[in-house]
Coordinates of C-alpha atoms and ligand atoms in Angstrom, one line a residue:
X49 CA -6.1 -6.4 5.6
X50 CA -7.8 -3.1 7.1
X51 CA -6.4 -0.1 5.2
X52 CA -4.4 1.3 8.2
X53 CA -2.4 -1.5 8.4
X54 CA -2.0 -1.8 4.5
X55 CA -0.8 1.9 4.7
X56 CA 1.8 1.6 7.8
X57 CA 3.3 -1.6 6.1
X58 CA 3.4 -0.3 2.7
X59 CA 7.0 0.8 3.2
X60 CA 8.8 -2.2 3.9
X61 CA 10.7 -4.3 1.5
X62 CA 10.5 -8.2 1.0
X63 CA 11.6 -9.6 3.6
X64 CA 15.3 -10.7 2.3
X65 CA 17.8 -12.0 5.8
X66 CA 20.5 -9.9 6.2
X67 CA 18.6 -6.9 3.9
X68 CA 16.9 -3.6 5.7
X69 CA 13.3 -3.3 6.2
X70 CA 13.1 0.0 4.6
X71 CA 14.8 0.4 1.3
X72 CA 16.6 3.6 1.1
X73 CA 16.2 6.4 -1.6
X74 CA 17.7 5.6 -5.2
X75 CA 20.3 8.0 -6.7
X76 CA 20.8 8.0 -10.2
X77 CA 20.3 9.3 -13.5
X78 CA 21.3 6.5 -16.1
X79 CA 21.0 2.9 -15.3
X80 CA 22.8 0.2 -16.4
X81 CA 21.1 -0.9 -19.4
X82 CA 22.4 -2.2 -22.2
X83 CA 21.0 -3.9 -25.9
X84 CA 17.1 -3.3 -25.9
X85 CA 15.9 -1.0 -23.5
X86 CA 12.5 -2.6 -23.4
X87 CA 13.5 -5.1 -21.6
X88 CA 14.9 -3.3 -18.7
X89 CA 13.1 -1.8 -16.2
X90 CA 15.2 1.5 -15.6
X91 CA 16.6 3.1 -17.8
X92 CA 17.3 6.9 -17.4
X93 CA 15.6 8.7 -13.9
X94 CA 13.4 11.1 -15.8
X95 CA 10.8 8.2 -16.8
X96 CA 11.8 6.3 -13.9
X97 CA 12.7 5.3 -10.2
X98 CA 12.6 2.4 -8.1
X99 CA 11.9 4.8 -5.0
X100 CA 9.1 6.1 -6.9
X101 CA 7.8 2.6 -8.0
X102 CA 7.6 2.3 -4.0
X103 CA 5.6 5.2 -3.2
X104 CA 3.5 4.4 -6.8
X105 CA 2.5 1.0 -5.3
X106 CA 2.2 2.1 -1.9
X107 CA -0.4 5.1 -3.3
X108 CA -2.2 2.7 -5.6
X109 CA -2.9 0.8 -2.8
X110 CA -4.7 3.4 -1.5
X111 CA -6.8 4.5 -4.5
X112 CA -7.3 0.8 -4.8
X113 CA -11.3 -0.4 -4.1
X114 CA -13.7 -3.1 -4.1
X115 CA -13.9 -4.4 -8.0
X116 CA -11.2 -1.7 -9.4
X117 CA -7.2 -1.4 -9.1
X118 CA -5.7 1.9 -9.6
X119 CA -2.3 2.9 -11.1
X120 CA -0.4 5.9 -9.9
X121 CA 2.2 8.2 -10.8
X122 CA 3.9 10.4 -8.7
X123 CA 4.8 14.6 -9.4
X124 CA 7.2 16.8 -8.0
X125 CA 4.4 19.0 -6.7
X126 CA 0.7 19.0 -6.3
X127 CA 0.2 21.2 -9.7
X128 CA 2.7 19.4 -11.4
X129 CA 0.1 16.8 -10.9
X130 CA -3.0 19.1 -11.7
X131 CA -0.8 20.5 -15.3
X132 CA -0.1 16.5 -15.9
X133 CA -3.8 16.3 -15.8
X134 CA -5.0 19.4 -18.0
X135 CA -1.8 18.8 -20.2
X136 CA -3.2 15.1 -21.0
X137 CA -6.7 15.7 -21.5
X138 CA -7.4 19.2 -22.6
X139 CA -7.0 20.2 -26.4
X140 CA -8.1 23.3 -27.7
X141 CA -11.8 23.3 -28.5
X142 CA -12.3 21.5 -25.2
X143 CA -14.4 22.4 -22.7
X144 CA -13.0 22.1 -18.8
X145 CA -15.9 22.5 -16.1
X146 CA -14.0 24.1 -13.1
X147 CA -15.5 24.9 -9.1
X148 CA -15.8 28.9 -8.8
X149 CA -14.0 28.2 -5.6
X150 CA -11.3 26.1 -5.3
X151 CA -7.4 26.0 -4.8
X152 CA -6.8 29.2 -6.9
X153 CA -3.7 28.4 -8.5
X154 CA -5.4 25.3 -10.4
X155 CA -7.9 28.5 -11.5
X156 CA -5.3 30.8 -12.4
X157 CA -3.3 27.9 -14.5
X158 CA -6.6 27.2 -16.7
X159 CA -6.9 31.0 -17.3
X160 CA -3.1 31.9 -18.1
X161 CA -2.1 29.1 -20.3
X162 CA -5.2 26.7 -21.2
X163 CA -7.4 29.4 -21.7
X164 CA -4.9 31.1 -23.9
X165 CA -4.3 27.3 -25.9
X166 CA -7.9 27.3 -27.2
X167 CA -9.5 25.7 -24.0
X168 CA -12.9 26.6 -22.8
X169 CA -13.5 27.4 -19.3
X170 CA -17.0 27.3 -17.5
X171 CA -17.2 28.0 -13.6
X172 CA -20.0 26.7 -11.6
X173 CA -20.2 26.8 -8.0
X174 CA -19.1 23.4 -6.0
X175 CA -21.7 23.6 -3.2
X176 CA -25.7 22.4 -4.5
X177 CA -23.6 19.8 -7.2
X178 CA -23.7 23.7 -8.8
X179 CA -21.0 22.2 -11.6
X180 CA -24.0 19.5 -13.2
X181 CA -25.4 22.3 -14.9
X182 CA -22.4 22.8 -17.2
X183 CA -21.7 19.0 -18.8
X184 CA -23.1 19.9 -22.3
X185 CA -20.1 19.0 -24.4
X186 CA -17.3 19.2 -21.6
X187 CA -14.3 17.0 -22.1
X188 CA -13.7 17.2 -18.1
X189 CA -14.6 18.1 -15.0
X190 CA -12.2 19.4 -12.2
X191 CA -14.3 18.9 -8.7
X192 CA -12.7 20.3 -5.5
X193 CA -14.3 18.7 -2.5
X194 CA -14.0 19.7 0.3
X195 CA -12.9 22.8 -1.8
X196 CA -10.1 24.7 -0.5
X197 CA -10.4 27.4 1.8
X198 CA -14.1 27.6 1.9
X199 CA -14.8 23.8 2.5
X200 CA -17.7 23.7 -0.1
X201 CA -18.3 20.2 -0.5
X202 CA -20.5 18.3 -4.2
X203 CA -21.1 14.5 -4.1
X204 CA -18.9 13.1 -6.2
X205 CA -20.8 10.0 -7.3
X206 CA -23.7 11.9 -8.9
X207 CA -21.7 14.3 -10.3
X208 CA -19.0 11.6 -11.7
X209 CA -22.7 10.0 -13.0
X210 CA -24.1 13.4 -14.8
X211 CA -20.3 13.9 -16.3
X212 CA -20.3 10.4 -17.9
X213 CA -23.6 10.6 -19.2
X214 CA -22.7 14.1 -20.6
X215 CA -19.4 12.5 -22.3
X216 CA -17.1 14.0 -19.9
X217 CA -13.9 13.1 -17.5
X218 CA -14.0 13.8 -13.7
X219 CA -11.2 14.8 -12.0
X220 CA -11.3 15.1 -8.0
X221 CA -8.5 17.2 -6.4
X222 CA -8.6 14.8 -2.9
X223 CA -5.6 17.2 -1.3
X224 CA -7.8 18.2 1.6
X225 CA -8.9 14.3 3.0
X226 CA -6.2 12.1 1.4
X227 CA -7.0 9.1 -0.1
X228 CA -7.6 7.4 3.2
X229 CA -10.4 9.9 4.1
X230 CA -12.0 9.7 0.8
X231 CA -11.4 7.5 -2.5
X232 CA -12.5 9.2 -5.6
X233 CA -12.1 6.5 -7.9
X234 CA -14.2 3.9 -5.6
X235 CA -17.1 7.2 -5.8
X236 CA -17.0 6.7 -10.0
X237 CA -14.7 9.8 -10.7
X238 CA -12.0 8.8 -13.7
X239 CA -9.0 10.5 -11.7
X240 CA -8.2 11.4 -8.5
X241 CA -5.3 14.3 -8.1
X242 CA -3.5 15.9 -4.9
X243 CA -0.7 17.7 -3.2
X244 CA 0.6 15.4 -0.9
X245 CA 2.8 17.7 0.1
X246 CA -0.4 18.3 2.7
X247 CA -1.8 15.8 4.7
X248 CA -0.3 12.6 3.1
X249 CA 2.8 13.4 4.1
X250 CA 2.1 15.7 6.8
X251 CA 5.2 16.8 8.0
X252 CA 5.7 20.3 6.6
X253 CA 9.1 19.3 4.6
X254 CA 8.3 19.3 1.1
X255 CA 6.3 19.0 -2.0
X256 CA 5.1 15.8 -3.6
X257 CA 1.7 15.6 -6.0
X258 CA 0.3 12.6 -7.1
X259 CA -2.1 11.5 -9.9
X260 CA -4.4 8.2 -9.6
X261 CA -6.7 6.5 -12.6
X262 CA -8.2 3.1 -13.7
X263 CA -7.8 3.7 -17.4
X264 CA -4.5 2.1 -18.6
X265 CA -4.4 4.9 -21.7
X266 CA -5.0 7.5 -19.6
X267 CA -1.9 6.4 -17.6
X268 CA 0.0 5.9 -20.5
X269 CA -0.7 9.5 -21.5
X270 CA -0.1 11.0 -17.7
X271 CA 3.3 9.1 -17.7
X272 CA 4.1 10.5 -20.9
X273 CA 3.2 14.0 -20.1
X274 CA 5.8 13.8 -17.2
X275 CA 8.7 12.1 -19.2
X276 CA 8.7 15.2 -21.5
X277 CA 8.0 17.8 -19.4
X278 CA 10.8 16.4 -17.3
X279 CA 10.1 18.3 -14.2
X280 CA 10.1 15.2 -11.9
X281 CA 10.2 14.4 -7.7
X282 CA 13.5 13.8 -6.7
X283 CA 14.4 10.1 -5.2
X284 CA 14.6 11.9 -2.0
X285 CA 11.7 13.5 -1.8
X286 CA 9.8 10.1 -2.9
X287 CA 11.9 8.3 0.0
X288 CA 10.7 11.2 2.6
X289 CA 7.0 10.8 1.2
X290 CA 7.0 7.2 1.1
X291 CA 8.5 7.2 5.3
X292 CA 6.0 9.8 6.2
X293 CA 3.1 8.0 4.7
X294 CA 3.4 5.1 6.8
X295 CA 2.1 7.4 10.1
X296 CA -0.8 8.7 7.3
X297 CA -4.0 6.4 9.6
X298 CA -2.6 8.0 13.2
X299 CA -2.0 11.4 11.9
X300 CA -4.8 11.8 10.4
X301 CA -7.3 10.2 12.9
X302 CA -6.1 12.7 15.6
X303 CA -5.9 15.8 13.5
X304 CA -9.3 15.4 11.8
X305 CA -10.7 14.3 15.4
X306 CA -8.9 18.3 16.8
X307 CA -10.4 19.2 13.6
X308 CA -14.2 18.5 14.7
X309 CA -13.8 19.2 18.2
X310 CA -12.0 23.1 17.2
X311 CA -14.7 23.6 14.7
X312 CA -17.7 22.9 17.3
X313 CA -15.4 25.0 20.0
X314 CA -15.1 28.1 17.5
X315 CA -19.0 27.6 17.0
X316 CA -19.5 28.5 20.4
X317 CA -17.5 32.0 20.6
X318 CA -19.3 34.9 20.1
X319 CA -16.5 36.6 17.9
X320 CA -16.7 33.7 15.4
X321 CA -19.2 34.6 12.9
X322 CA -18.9 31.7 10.3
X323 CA -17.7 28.4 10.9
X324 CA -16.9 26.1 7.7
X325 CA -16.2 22.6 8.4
X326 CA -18.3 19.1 7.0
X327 CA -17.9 17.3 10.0
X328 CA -20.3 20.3 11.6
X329 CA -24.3 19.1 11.2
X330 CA -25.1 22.3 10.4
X331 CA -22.7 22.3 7.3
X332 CA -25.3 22.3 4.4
X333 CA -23.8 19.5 2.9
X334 CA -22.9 17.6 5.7
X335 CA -25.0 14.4 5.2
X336 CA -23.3 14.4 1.4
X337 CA -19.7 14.4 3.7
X338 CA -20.9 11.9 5.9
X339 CA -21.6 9.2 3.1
X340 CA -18.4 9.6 0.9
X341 CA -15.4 10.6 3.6
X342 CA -14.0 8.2 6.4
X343 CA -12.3 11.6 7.9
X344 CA -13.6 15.3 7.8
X345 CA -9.7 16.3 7.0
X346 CA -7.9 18.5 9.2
X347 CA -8.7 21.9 7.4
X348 CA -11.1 24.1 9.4
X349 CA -12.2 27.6 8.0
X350 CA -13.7 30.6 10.1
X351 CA -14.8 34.0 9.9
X352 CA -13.5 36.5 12.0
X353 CA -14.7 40.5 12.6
X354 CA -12.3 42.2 9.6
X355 CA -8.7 41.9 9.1
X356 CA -7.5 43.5 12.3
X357 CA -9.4 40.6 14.3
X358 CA -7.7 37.6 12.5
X359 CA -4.3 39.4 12.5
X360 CA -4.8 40.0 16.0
X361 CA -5.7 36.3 16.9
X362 CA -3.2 34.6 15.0
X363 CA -0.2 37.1 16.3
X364 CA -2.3 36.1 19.9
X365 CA -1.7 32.6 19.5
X366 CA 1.0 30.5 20.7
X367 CA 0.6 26.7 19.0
X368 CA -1.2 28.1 15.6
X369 CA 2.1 28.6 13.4
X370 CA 1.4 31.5 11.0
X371 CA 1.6 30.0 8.1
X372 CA 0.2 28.9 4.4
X373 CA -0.5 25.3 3.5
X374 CA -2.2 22.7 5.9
X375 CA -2.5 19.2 6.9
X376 CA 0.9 19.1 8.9
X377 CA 1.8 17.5 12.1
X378 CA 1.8 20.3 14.1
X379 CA -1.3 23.2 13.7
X380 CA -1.1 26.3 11.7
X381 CA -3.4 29.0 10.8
X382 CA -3.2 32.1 8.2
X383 CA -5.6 34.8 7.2
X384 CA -6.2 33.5 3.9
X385 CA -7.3 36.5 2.1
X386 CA -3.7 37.9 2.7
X387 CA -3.5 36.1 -1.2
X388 CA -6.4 37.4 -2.9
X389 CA -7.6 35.5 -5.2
X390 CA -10.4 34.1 -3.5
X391 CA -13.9 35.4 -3.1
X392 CA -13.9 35.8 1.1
X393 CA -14.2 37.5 3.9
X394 CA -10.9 39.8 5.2
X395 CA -11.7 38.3 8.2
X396 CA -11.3 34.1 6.9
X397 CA -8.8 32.0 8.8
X398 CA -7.7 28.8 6.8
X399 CA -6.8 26.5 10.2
X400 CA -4.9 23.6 9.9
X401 CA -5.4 21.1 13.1
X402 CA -2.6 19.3 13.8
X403 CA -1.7 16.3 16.4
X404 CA -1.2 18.5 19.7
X405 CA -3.0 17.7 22.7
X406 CA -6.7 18.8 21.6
X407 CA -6.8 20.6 25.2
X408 CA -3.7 22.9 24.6
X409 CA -4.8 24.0 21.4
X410 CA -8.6 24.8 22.5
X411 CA -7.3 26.7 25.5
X412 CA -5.0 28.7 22.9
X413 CA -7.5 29.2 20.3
X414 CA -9.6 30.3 23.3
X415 CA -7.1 33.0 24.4
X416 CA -6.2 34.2 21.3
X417 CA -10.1 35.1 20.5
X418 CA -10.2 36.8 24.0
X419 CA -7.1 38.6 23.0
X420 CA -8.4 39.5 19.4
X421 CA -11.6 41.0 20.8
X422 CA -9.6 43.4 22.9
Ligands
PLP578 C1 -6.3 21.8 -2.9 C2 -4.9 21.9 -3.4 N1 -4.6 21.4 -4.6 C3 -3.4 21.6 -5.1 C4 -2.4 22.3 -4.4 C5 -1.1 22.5 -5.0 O1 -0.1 21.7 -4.4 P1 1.5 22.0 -4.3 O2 1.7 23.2 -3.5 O3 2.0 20.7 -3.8 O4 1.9 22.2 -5.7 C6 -2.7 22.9 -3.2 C7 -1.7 23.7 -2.5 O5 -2.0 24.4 -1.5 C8 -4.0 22.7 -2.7 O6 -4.4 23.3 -1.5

């Protein structure tokens, strides 16, 4: 089966007469189980859910390739998944490789706590593979790509290739294209990490993080990490993720397709003075994008004048919801620098394309930039 139609289907339950096609979320702490607990599979809801083993399989199929199977385990947030993922590797002494721009929370958890634990930390830009010139001795690598807000984009294969060499793990946070735009694992990287509380489930509602691997210890370690630390997705949550993921192929084919056409719109206006986006040709790493995504992802960045430009554009706008995050249903936009924390302009916009009508959103982006120049 094509992987659209392995994705839509993935929610449905064996077909059982008289039984729903969907099963519905599973509430409970304890589980019946009594003499030897290894021989039941649930036991107590911290290590374990049925609804989760859903949304686990239905992921895994997803990271899944040709010659490999993947094993997932799902997070109550995208950096749950990202401290699962330092918490199981790192040790102090070791050295973690991370992009200079990236999600900056992922940054600022390295820094404040692993840093702090004994960890070394080496920066090297994503764009030019900038992070192959740091391997010496590193235990892993934490890739962004495309890197989140400034779409810098590294090719995963050669970089997963100079990492193993060098003795290290790779780690690919895949928030920004899903696994259905682009499959870290299949590229050679030894884990692949994201919020799906973006794109994969798309619908704005709430927070979910997943972690992927081939490595049955390194699962083993990841599940462990999350049975003590305890701070698990809720069975409703995993039910919600599970039902959105099923529209993952259609939403994601028309927002990544508003996604190209706004980004070669914006590089047309005069008041746009940087357009970031790897579906563009002119993106310098463009071909790299071309040969390991199926989808650009829905995340379009762009440089306005200063500050009082984007905040006059977005309060100018009528379908771009002012807001952080991305890869919903319905298109959003903030002035990304409103954070800090990030090295760019005070005139960036993070834009999120959503599944509107591509004409109604370029005749308001349109608008809004005539208005902002005013
Ligand atoms: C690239 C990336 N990774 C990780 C995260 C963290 O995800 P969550 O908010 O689900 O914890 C985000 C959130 O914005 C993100 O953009």
């Amino acid at each position: 089966m094509r992987d659209a139609t392995k994705i839509v289907r993935s929610g449905l339950t064996r077909a059982v007469a008289g039984e729903p096609l969907h099963a519905g979320p599973v509430f409970a702490a304890p589980y019946h189980a009594p003499g030897d607990p290894a021989g039941v599979p649930y036991t107590y809801a911290r290590a374990h859910n049925p609804t989760w083993t859903h949304l686990e399989d239905a992921i895994a199929q997803m990271e899944s390739g040709s010659g490999y199977t993947a094993s997932a385990l799902v997070f109550a947030s995208g950096m749950a998944a990202t401290t699962a993922v330092f918490g199981a590797v790192l040790r102090p002494g070791d050295v973690v490789v991370l992009p200079e721009s990236s999600y900056y929370a992922a940054r600022v958890l390295a820094q404040q706590y692993f840093a702090k634990m004994g960890v070394q930390l080496r920066y090297a830009p994503t764009a030019n593979n900038g992070q192959a010139g740091q391997l010496e001795g590193a235990r892993l690598v934490w890739i962004e790509t495309p890197s989140n807000p400034t779409m810098d984009v590294c090719d995963i294969a050669a970089l997963a290739d100079a990492a193993h060499r060098a003795g290290a793990l790779v780690a690919v946070d895949n928030t920004t294209p899903t696994p259905l735009g682009q499959q870290p694992l299949a590229l050679g990287a030894d884990i692949s990490v994201a919020s799906d509380t973006k794109a994969m489930t798309g619908h704005s509602d709430l927070l979910v993080g997943h972690v992927a691997v081939r490595d049955a210890e390194l699962l083993k370690k990841l599940d462990q990490w999350r049975t003590l630390t305890g701070g698990v997705l809720g069975p409703m949550e995993a039910w919600l993720a599970l039902r959105s993921m099923a529209t993952l192929p259609l939403r994601l084919e028309r927002s990544c397709e508003n996604a190209q056409a706004i980004a070669e719109f914006l590089t047309t206006r005069p008041e746009v003075e940087q357009v970031l986006y790897p579906g563009l040709t002119t993106h310098p790493a463009h071909a790299v994008a071309k040969q390991q995504m199926r989808y650009f992802g829905p995340v379009v960045s762009f440089v306005l004048r200063d500050k009082a430009a984007a905040e006059s554009f977005l309060a100018h706008s009528k379908l771009l919801t002012d807001a952080t995050s991305f890869g919903g249903i319905t298109s959003s936009a903030e002035r990304r620098a409103r954070w800090g924390g990030d090295a760019i302009a005070d005139g960036f916009i993070r834009l999120s394309a959503g599944c509107e009508a591509i004409e109604d959103l370029l005749e308001d982006i349109a608008q809004a930039l005539d208005a902002a120049r005013s």
